[in-house]
Structures are given as C-alpha cells and as structure tokens.
C-alpha cells in the first residue's frame, strides 16, 4: 500500500485538486492508498490572522471569515458536479463553519485566545479540505486523524506519543479500504482529548506516521515543486532538482531550511526503510526526488546547500568554564526546560566559550534563561553576562560524499573568504555529512551563490559583470559578450551575466542580467547616476563573482577601484589612469587585490589586445630580468605618421585617428605624449622598477600651448600646425626616413620622443596603428623578444578586455 500526502497548493485550486483526483484514482487501481491532505493553501495563516482580528476586537474578522467560507464554497461549486454529493458536502462544510464562527465570536466577545482555542481554530483547515477531497475522489472513506494521532504534553509542547499512535493507526486501518482520506496536521491530546496539532507542516508528519505504522511500500509527498533542489531556487537561479537523496542527506537539508518536507517526517519512515518520493502535483510525470537508504554515488562532494536566515548566536563565556565539567549540560538542560531548541553548537577547545545558535524568535528568552542559570557565576565575575549577536544566517552544506574527503571545509572557507564573507561560527559533526557556518545575514544570497558555484552544483560558472563606459571599447565589448554568450555557456560552462552598465550620466542594474540588445534605450530612460552612486550600487548589490570593467578614461572611475577591490570585486581596466597613478597608489591596488583574493587586470593599458604586460610578468615569474624596453606604444601617433602625405595634412590625420577609434576620448592625451608616458610607466613598473610619470624624459613634437583651453578650441587651432608638419615631412621623405614616437627604458631610466628612423630600423615598417615592443632581457639579450600588432582600435581592445575577464573566470 501507498501513503500519499498532498500539500496546501495541491488542494488549493481547481486545477490542482483535479490533478490530485486523477493521481489518487489512478494509483488506487493498483493498490490501496491512504491520502493525507493539508488545508487549502493560505487557509492556516488566514485562520490564525482572523483569530487575531477577533481577539483585538476588530469587526473585520467577519469579512475574513466570510472570505474563507466563500473560497471553500467556490472550490466545491467548481469541482463537485453531482447534486446529491454537492449538498451533502455543503452540509458538512457549513456545519464546520458554523462551529468556527461561534468560536471566533467567543474570542471577539471575551477578548481571549488561549493556546487551546487557537489549536482548535487552526484544525478547521484540514478538517474542511479533507471533506472536500473525500467527496471529490471516487469511493473514498474519511477518517478523523484525531482518533489515532495522539499527543502528550512535554516541555510545554505537544509531542507525539508514538507507541500509542502506532497501535491506534493499525487498529483504524485494520479493515483495508481502497482509498482512505485523512486530514493531516491535526491530533488529539491523549489525556485531555483536546484538539492539538503536529506543528506547521505537520501533514507530512501525519503521512509518515501512518506509512510507518502500516508498513507502506512508499510514502509520496505531493507538493508544488519538483523535489529537493540543490539550493533555494528563489536565490540561486542555477539550482536544480536532486533526484536521489539518502535519509541522512534529506534530514540534514530539511532540518536546515529546505522547506520541501517537514523535518520530523523522515525519521518514522527511515527506521522502517520506507522510501519517500517527493513529486510535483503540477508535473505528475516529472522524476521528483526519491529519498531512500541506498542511493547511486554521483561523485559530487556535496548534494545541496540550505540555510536559515533568522539566526542568533549566544556566546556563553567565562574563565571559570575552563576544565569545569557540566557547564554544557547546564546550558542545554536550562534551554530544554524552557522549550528552546539549539540548532548549532560551537566550542573552542580552550573551553572558555561556547557559542550556541538559536532561532531569532527564541533569542531573548534564551538569553534570559542562561543569565538566570549562571546568575551566581556572573555575579562573582567567573562568567560574563550572555552576549547575543543577531542578524545572522546559518548555511549548511550537506552530502554523504563529504565523509573522509579532505579539503571540503578548506574549500568552504576559501570560497567565502574570497567573496569577502566572514565566518562568525562554524560546526561540523564527526558524521561529516553537514558543515554549518554562521555569517552575517546580509551576505546570505552571495554566500549561497558562490558556494553553489564552487562546489560544482551549478551547471554553469557565473561571472557577474559591471561594465562602465559604452563608447568605442565598452560598446564593442558588450557586442562581443552578446555574440559569445551562448558559445561560452554551452562549451565552457561559463555564464557571463552583465548585471550593471554605466555611461557618464546613467546607470542600470539587474542581478538577473541586463538585455544586451536594448541596454542603450534602457540607460537613456534611467535615472541620473554619478561615480559615487555607481560605487554604492555596485558594492550594495553584494553580488558574488563580480567584476567591474572600466572602459572609460575617467579619473573619477579609476578612483573607485580601491573601494571596489576592498569589497572583493575584481577590476578589469582599459583605463590607464590607475595603473599609471603614483607608485604607492598603484601598489596599494595590487596589494588589496592580493589580500582580498580578487584580481586587478589591465592588459589593454599597453598595446591594446597585444599580450605585453602578461608576457613581461611571465618572463619575470620564471626568473628572467627585463633590462631594456624599446617600443612604439601609440596606435594613434603611428597611424598619424603613416597617414601623413602631401595630400593629407596633419590635422586631418588626427581627425581620422579619432574616427577610427584609435585616439583617446581627448586626443590631446595622445598628441601630448601623455598616453605613451602612462604606458611606459606601466611597463617599467611591470618590469620591476619603481617608476613615476615625472621621471620620464620627454622630447615632444606639439607645442604646449596647443593643449591649453578646451577640446573644441584645440580642434579649431589644430590646422595651424599643418604647414610646419608638411615642411618637416618633405625633408624626412627626402632623407628616406619615417617618424616614430619611441618609448624606451633601460635599467629603469625612461624616455619618450619623436625619432626619425631609417629603413634599417626595426620600427621603420610599422604599418597603420600598429605597436611594437622589443624586450631585452637576460635570456633574450642578443636577439630581443619582439611583440608586434594592432596597438589600438575597438575590436582588438575589447577582445583584450574580454581576455582579462576570461582569465578571472579561470575556466
Ligand atoms: N580606443 C582604443 O584603441 C583603446 C582604448 N583604451 C582605453 O579605453 C578607455 C575607453 O576608450 P574609448 O572607448 O575609446 O573611449 P570613448 O570616449 O569612446 O568611451 C568612453 C566611455 O566612458 C564613459 N564615461 C566617461 N566618464 C564616465 C563616468 N564618469 N562614469 C561612467 N562612464 C563614463 C563615456 O560615457 P558617455 O557615453 O556618456 O560619454 C563613454 O561611454 C580609455 O581609457 C582608453 O585609454 C585602451 C586601449 C586601446
Ligand atoms: N589612444 C591609444 C589607444 C590605446 O591605448 C593609442 O592610440 O594607442
């Protein structure tokens, strides 16, 4: 025989209750079934809130009551078509509602709502729903659970009398019937015969008690989800159904917040080795989750992650605790005597403190109980008054494969640490099937996501990107991400989620990912932003695996790197300002990245997409020493000098460099040599020297006065330089030479300047906007290493930024 339990959503609508009917009647053709039902979804809460309204003398309790009557009537009208059954059912239901009305009226009149009355009120939910289902399902008999589910009073709580209940269940079901309908949740005190209940979610427990007592073949829990998920799908988009769980794993997961099954449900069937199948009423053919003793090994170290939000840690501490036997006994006995459950304990081996985790609602009572218990010790100073820390959350990673597998706790700590999440307390039992950590509740979402990712529970690794700047480089980067999105997801199992985009005036955010087709319109329609607002929003989103990508040329944006890195957000910069800022600031950024376990990458700062910074780092990491650098580092300047002809004047070449996307947003940065100076300083630092921009020796070619005033004035005055350039160009041509703006560094000494190079020079044939870098090192001495190629432009620069992002994904 089978026991099937249907939750509130499975009886709460016409669609679901008809699905229930089909499932039960189909099953009953194969074997006898016992069906346990919950109250209609939401009714238990409404029964209780109506009682509170009545208690407070608020007349609207009647509206709420009428609403419940209406909801039950409507359901009956929709699903019971037989006239006789319809009127019989109305009679039963209305009789129950009359009783309920009288109870509410009593509460309203005398302003009193005892636990006993509340338990009676709340029992009506299942009593009503079970009558509806018993009428709807063909040939079903109805039994009142209170005749066999018996409780007794312990520690001020109603607890099941298992022995008595087991016997009574067997008696009640001694005559087998094909379909028996039982209201879940409700029970009866074995001594006083008062109506009691098994706690919220108790219908699962009712079904489990019956299944165990009757030695059922299986217990089926029908609900509105597809089974146990690897994590809460509302928090983790990548969460998916776990098809098989051991009893221990299921117990660990539901004890720790996975609301699929009421925790006490597992034990009665587990000891009888009866499997539990969790299925979705709205997807009856779906696989669901099976919970049983022996399951297949999927090789994954953990099965799932669950969490409890309202956690309070109470620290019981004092020097008198060291080596004293019985302190913990007193803690737990005192709490137990007051019905307070402790769900986590962590004690340092020094024994001078014990941290206990309780639910937030029990915290005040727990502190009072413990202060009272240890009042004498506190008075003498042997112990400290209890310290409670609230606003916390507990996360548990669960899985039987963790047993005897080294490195799981290390990975847990490393993953949280890298995301800037501090572990406040930690517990692992010797069963090694659950490791629990307490963290600040504000970090819960981030922690769950990052753990889900790093323990390979997610199908994809997710990188969350904030892209700042949507001009030549940023715009192209977004295009590249959009076109590579599916490919990376499918073949590299990497999901690049763009969660924020900013221009100079606006910013938009969406933690589920922005639409990369329509982001410009969305930006335009969004509120005004500022660098400060942007920084607060990015940090405030507190999103896991996040990378801030700077495709601006703004100093204000570069100034955000420090706080971002300090909040464990990696930075990828096309913007050169930070890496060429004063040496101490640059070093601080690099060190912050190292200490926070995140990355600061800026490969495109020199040579756009060319692998120059990475190569220098690789050479140095392998023990080589950079002795000399000779380079052409400006795509714009090289382009200008290659474009310059008798027909194309200097000012025109500058316009063309801008149009091609080679120049800086402000082209004066290129023409003044500033861009090359920044690049040379960056290379010199990467080569291991302490370099500052002021130390660079400069030989420039545009008089300083052209850089004064606004950009518009600069464009207007630029043609004044054309004649002089043409004269110098002709002389150069006659000499068979070309201009190159050369940057060099030898043993830390830096120089930039315009040079006329002859045909024999390696820089002579450098085409278009290309860059070239010659690296003379201890190993590459006679023949320097040469890196050459496009040194500017949207496509290659965006690709270089993309490569930096991929290196952070580390796939
Ligand atoms: N072009 C190239 O070949 C290379 C460029 N780089 C670097 O890439 C960076 C971007 O260059 P490029 O794309 O050509 O420049 P663009 O001028 O085309 O784009 C700059 C973008 O930055 C945005 N922006 C400016 N200030 C802010 C701010 N305070 N907050 C948010 N966004 C801001 C602008 O917004 P709005 O749209 O509102 O104006 C614009 O979208 C520069 O630092 C450059 O040095 C590096 C290597 C090569
Ligand atoms: N303006 C720069 C762009 C790359 O850094 C250049 O011209 O090289």
Coordinates of C-alpha atoms in Angstrom, one line a residue, residues 242-510:
X242 CA 18.3 16.4 -6.8
X243 CA 16.9 13.1 -8.0
X244 CA 18.2 10.9 -5.2
X245 CA 19.0 11.6 -1.5
X246 CA 19.8 9.4 1.4
X247 CA 17.7 9.7 4.5
X248 CA 20.6 11.4 6.3
X249 CA 21.1 14.0 3.5
X250 CA 17.3 14.7 3.3
X251 CA 17.2 15.1 7.1
X252 CA 20.2 17.5 7.1
X253 CA 18.7 19.5 4.2
X254 CA 15.2 19.9 5.6
X255 CA 16.4 20.5 9.2
X256 CA 18.3 23.4 7.7
X257 CA 15.6 25.3 5.9
X258 CA 14.8 23.3 2.8
X259 CA 11.0 23.5 3.2
X260 CA 10.2 20.6 0.9
X261 CA 9.5 18.2 3.7
X262 CA 8.7 18.9 7.4
X263 CA 11.8 17.6 9.2
X264 CA 10.2 15.1 11.7
X265 CA 8.7 13.3 8.6
X266 CA 11.9 11.5 7.7
X267 CA 12.6 9.5 10.9
X268 CA 9.4 7.3 11.2
X269 CA 9.8 6.0 7.6
X270 CA 13.6 5.9 7.7
X271 CA 13.7 3.4 10.6
X272 CA 11.3 1.2 8.6
X273 CA 13.3 1.6 5.4
X274 CA 10.3 3.0 3.5
X275 CA 11.3 5.3 0.7
X276 CA 9.9 8.8 0.4
X277 CA 9.1 10.1 -3.1
X278 CA 8.7 13.9 -3.5
X279 CA 6.6 14.8 -6.5
X280 CA 5.0 17.8 -8.1
X281 CA 1.2 17.8 -8.4
X282 CA 1.5 20.2 -11.3
X283 CA 4.0 17.9 -13.1
X284 CA 2.9 14.4 -12.1
X285 CA 5.2 12.7 -14.6
X286 CA 8.3 14.5 -13.5
X287 CA 11.0 12.5 -11.8
X288 CA 11.0 14.3 -8.4
X289 CA 13.3 13.2 -5.6
X290 CA 13.5 9.8 -4.1
X291 CA 14.8 9.5 -0.5
X292 CA 16.0 6.1 0.5
X293 CA 18.7 4.2 2.3
X294 CA 20.9 3.3 -0.7
X295 CA 21.5 5.7 -3.5
X296 CA 23.8 6.0 -6.5
X297 CA 27.0 7.9 -6.0
X298 CA 27.1 10.9 -8.3
X299 CA 30.6 11.7 -7.3
X300 CA 29.8 15.2 -6.2
X301 CA 31.2 16.2 -2.8
X302 CA 28.1 17.9 -1.7
X303 CA 24.4 17.3 -2.5
X304 CA 22.9 20.6 -1.6
X305 CA 23.0 23.8 0.4
X306 CA 20.4 25.0 2.8
X307 CA 20.1 27.9 5.1
X308 CA 18.3 29.5 8.0
X309 CA 18.0 33.3 7.9
X310 CA 16.9 34.3 11.4
X311 CA 19.9 33.1 13.4
X312 CA 21.1 34.5 16.7
X313 CA 24.4 33.4 18.3
X314 CA 24.6 33.4 22.0
X315 CA 28.1 33.4 23.5
X316 CA 28.4 31.7 26.8
X317 CA 31.9 32.7 28.0
X318 CA 33.9 33.0 31.2
X319 CA 37.2 31.9 32.6
X320 CA 35.5 29.7 35.1
X321 CA 34.3 27.4 32.3
X322 CA 37.8 26.0 31.5
X323 CA 38.0 22.4 32.6
X324 CA 34.8 22.6 34.6
X325 CA 32.6 19.6 34.0
X326 CA 28.9 20.1 33.5
X327 CA 28.7 23.7 32.0
X328 CA 27.4 22.5 28.7
X329 CA 24.9 20.2 30.5
X330 CA 23.6 23.2 32.4
X331 CA 23.3 25.2 29.2
X332 CA 21.3 22.6 27.3
X333 CA 19.2 21.5 30.2
X334 CA 18.2 25.0 31.1
X335 CA 17.2 25.8 27.5
X336 CA 15.4 22.5 27.0
X337 CA 13.4 23.0 30.2
X338 CA 12.1 26.2 28.5
X339 CA 11.4 24.5 25.2
X340 CA 14.2 26.4 23.4
X341 CA 15.8 24.4 20.6
X342 CA 19.6 24.8 19.9
X343 CA 20.4 24.0 16.3
X344 CA 24.1 24.7 16.3
X345 CA 26.9 24.5 18.9
X346 CA 30.5 25.5 18.5
X347 CA 33.0 25.3 21.3
X348 CA 36.7 26.3 21.3
X349 CA 39.0 23.6 22.6
X350 CA 40.2 26.1 25.2
X351 CA 36.7 25.6 26.7
X352 CA 36.4 29.2 27.7
X353 CA 33.4 29.9 25.5
X354 CA 30.6 28.1 23.8
X355 CA 28.6 29.6 21.0
X356 CA 25.1 28.3 20.5
X357 CA 22.8 29.0 17.6
X358 CA 19.1 29.6 18.2
X359 CA 16.3 31.0 16.1
X360 CA 15.9 34.7 16.3
X361 CA 12.4 34.4 17.9
X362 CA 13.9 32.3 20.8
X363 CA 16.9 34.6 21.4
X364 CA 15.6 36.9 24.1
X365 CA 14.1 34.0 26.1
X366 CA 17.4 32.0 25.7
X367 CA 19.5 34.9 26.9
X368 CA 17.2 35.4 30.0
X369 CA 17.2 31.6 30.8
X370 CA 21.0 31.4 30.6
X371 CA 21.6 34.6 32.6
X372 CA 19.4 33.1 35.2
X373 CA 21.0 29.7 35.1
X374 CA 24.5 31.2 35.5
X375 CA 23.4 34.2 37.7
X376 CA 25.8 33.2 40.6
X377 CA 28.8 32.9 38.3
X378 CA 28.0 36.1 36.5
X379 CA 27.7 37.9 39.9
X380 CA 31.2 36.7 41.0
X381 CA 32.7 37.6 37.6
X382 CA 33.5 33.9 37.0
X383 CA 31.4 34.2 33.9
X384 CA 30.3 37.0 31.6
X385 CA 26.7 38.0 31.0
X386 CA 25.3 36.3 27.9
X387 CA 26.2 38.1 24.7
X388 CA 23.7 37.7 21.8
X389 CA 24.6 38.5 18.2
X390 CA 21.6 38.7 15.9
X391 CA 21.0 39.5 12.2
X392 CA 22.9 36.3 11.2
X393 CA 22.2 33.4 9.0
X394 CA 23.3 29.8 9.0
X395 CA 24.3 27.9 5.9
X396 CA 24.8 24.2 5.8
X397 CA 26.5 22.2 3.0
X398 CA 25.2 18.7 3.0
X399 CA 26.3 15.4 1.4
X400 CA 27.3 11.9 2.4
X401 CA 30.2 12.1 0.0
X402 CA 31.9 14.6 2.2
X403 CA 32.8 11.8 4.6
X404 CA 36.5 11.2 4.7
X405 CA 37.1 13.6 1.8
X406 CA 39.8 16.1 2.7
X407 CA 39.6 19.7 1.7
X408 CA 35.9 20.3 1.8
X409 CA 36.0 22.6 4.8
X410 CA 39.0 24.3 3.4
X411 CA 37.2 25.0 0.1
X412 CA 34.2 26.3 2.0
X413 CA 36.3 28.8 4.0
X414 CA 38.4 29.8 0.9
X415 CA 35.3 30.4 -1.2
X416 CA 33.6 32.5 1.4
X417 CA 36.8 34.4 2.2
X418 CA 37.5 35.2 -1.4
X419 CA 34.0 36.7 -1.6
X420 CA 34.6 38.9 1.5
X421 CA 32.3 36.9 3.7
X422 CA 33.5 36.4 7.2
X423 CA 32.6 33.1 9.1
X424 CA 31.4 34.0 12.6
X425 CA 30.9 30.4 13.8
X426 CA 31.4 27.0 12.4
X427 CA 30.3 23.5 13.3
X428 CA 30.9 20.0 11.8
X429 CA 29.9 16.8 13.5
X430 CA 32.0 13.7 13.2
X431 CA 29.4 12.2 10.8
X432 CA 30.9 14.7 8.3
X433 CA 27.6 15.0 6.4
X434 CA 26.9 18.6 7.3
X435 CA 29.2 21.5 7.7
X436 CA 27.5 24.6 9.1
X437 CA 28.7 28.2 9.1
X438 CA 27.2 31.3 10.6
X439 CA 27.6 34.5 8.6
X440 CA 26.0 37.9 8.5
X441 CA 22.5 37.6 7.1
X442 CA 23.3 40.4 4.6
X443 CA 25.8 38.1 2.9
X444 CA 23.4 35.1 2.6
X445 CA 22.5 35.4 -1.0
X446 CA 26.1 36.0 -2.1
X447 CA 27.4 33.1 0.0
X448 CA 24.8 30.6 -1.3
X449 CA 25.6 31.6 -4.9
X450 CA 29.3 31.4 -4.5
X451 CA 29.2 28.0 -2.7
X452 CA 26.7 26.6 -5.2
X453 CA 29.2 27.6 -8.0
X454 CA 32.4 26.5 -6.4
X455 CA 31.1 23.0 -5.3
X456 CA 30.2 22.3 -8.9
X457 CA 26.5 22.2 -8.1
X458 CA 25.8 24.8 -10.7
X459 CA 25.6 23.8 -14.3
X460 CA 27.4 27.0 -15.2
X461 CA 30.0 29.1 -13.5
X462 CA 28.6 32.6 -13.4
X463 CA 30.7 35.8 -13.6
X464 CA 28.7 39.0 -12.9
X465 CA 30.0 42.0 -14.8
X466 CA 29.5 45.7 -14.2
X467 CA 30.6 47.5 -17.4
X468 CA 31.4 51.1 -17.1
X469 CA 31.7 53.0 -20.3
X470 CA 29.9 52.2 -23.5
X471 CA 31.9 54.1 -26.1
X472 CA 34.4 52.7 -28.6
X473 CA 35.8 50.0 -26.4
X474 CA 32.9 49.4 -23.9
X475 CA 30.3 49.3 -26.7
X476 CA 32.3 46.7 -28.7
X477 CA 32.9 44.6 -25.6
X478 CA 29.2 44.4 -24.9
X479 CA 28.7 43.3 -28.6
X480 CA 31.4 40.6 -28.2
X481 CA 29.9 39.4 -24.9
X482 CA 26.5 39.2 -26.6
X483 CA 27.7 37.2 -29.6
X484 CA 29.8 34.8 -27.5
X485 CA 27.3 34.3 -24.7
X486 CA 25.7 31.0 -26.0
X487 CA 29.1 29.6 -27.1
X488 CA 30.7 30.2 -23.7
X489 CA 27.6 28.8 -21.9
X490 CA 27.5 25.7 -24.0
X491 CA 31.2 24.8 -24.4
X492 CA 32.9 26.5 -21.5
X493 CA 30.0 26.3 -19.0
X494 CA 30.5 29.9 -18.3
X495 CA 27.7 32.4 -18.0
X496 CA 28.7 36.0 -18.4
X497 CA 26.0 37.9 -16.7
X498 CA 26.1 41.6 -17.3
X499 CA 24.4 43.0 -14.1
X500 CA 25.3 46.6 -14.5
X501 CA 26.1 49.1 -17.3
X502 CA 27.0 52.7 -16.9
X503 CA 27.7 55.7 -19.1
X504 CA 28.9 59.1 -17.9
X505 CA 25.3 60.1 -16.9
X506 CA 23.3 57.0 -16.3
X507 CA 23.5 53.5 -14.9
X508 CA 21.2 50.4 -15.0
X509 CA 21.4 47.3 -12.9
X510 CA 19.7 43.9 -12.9

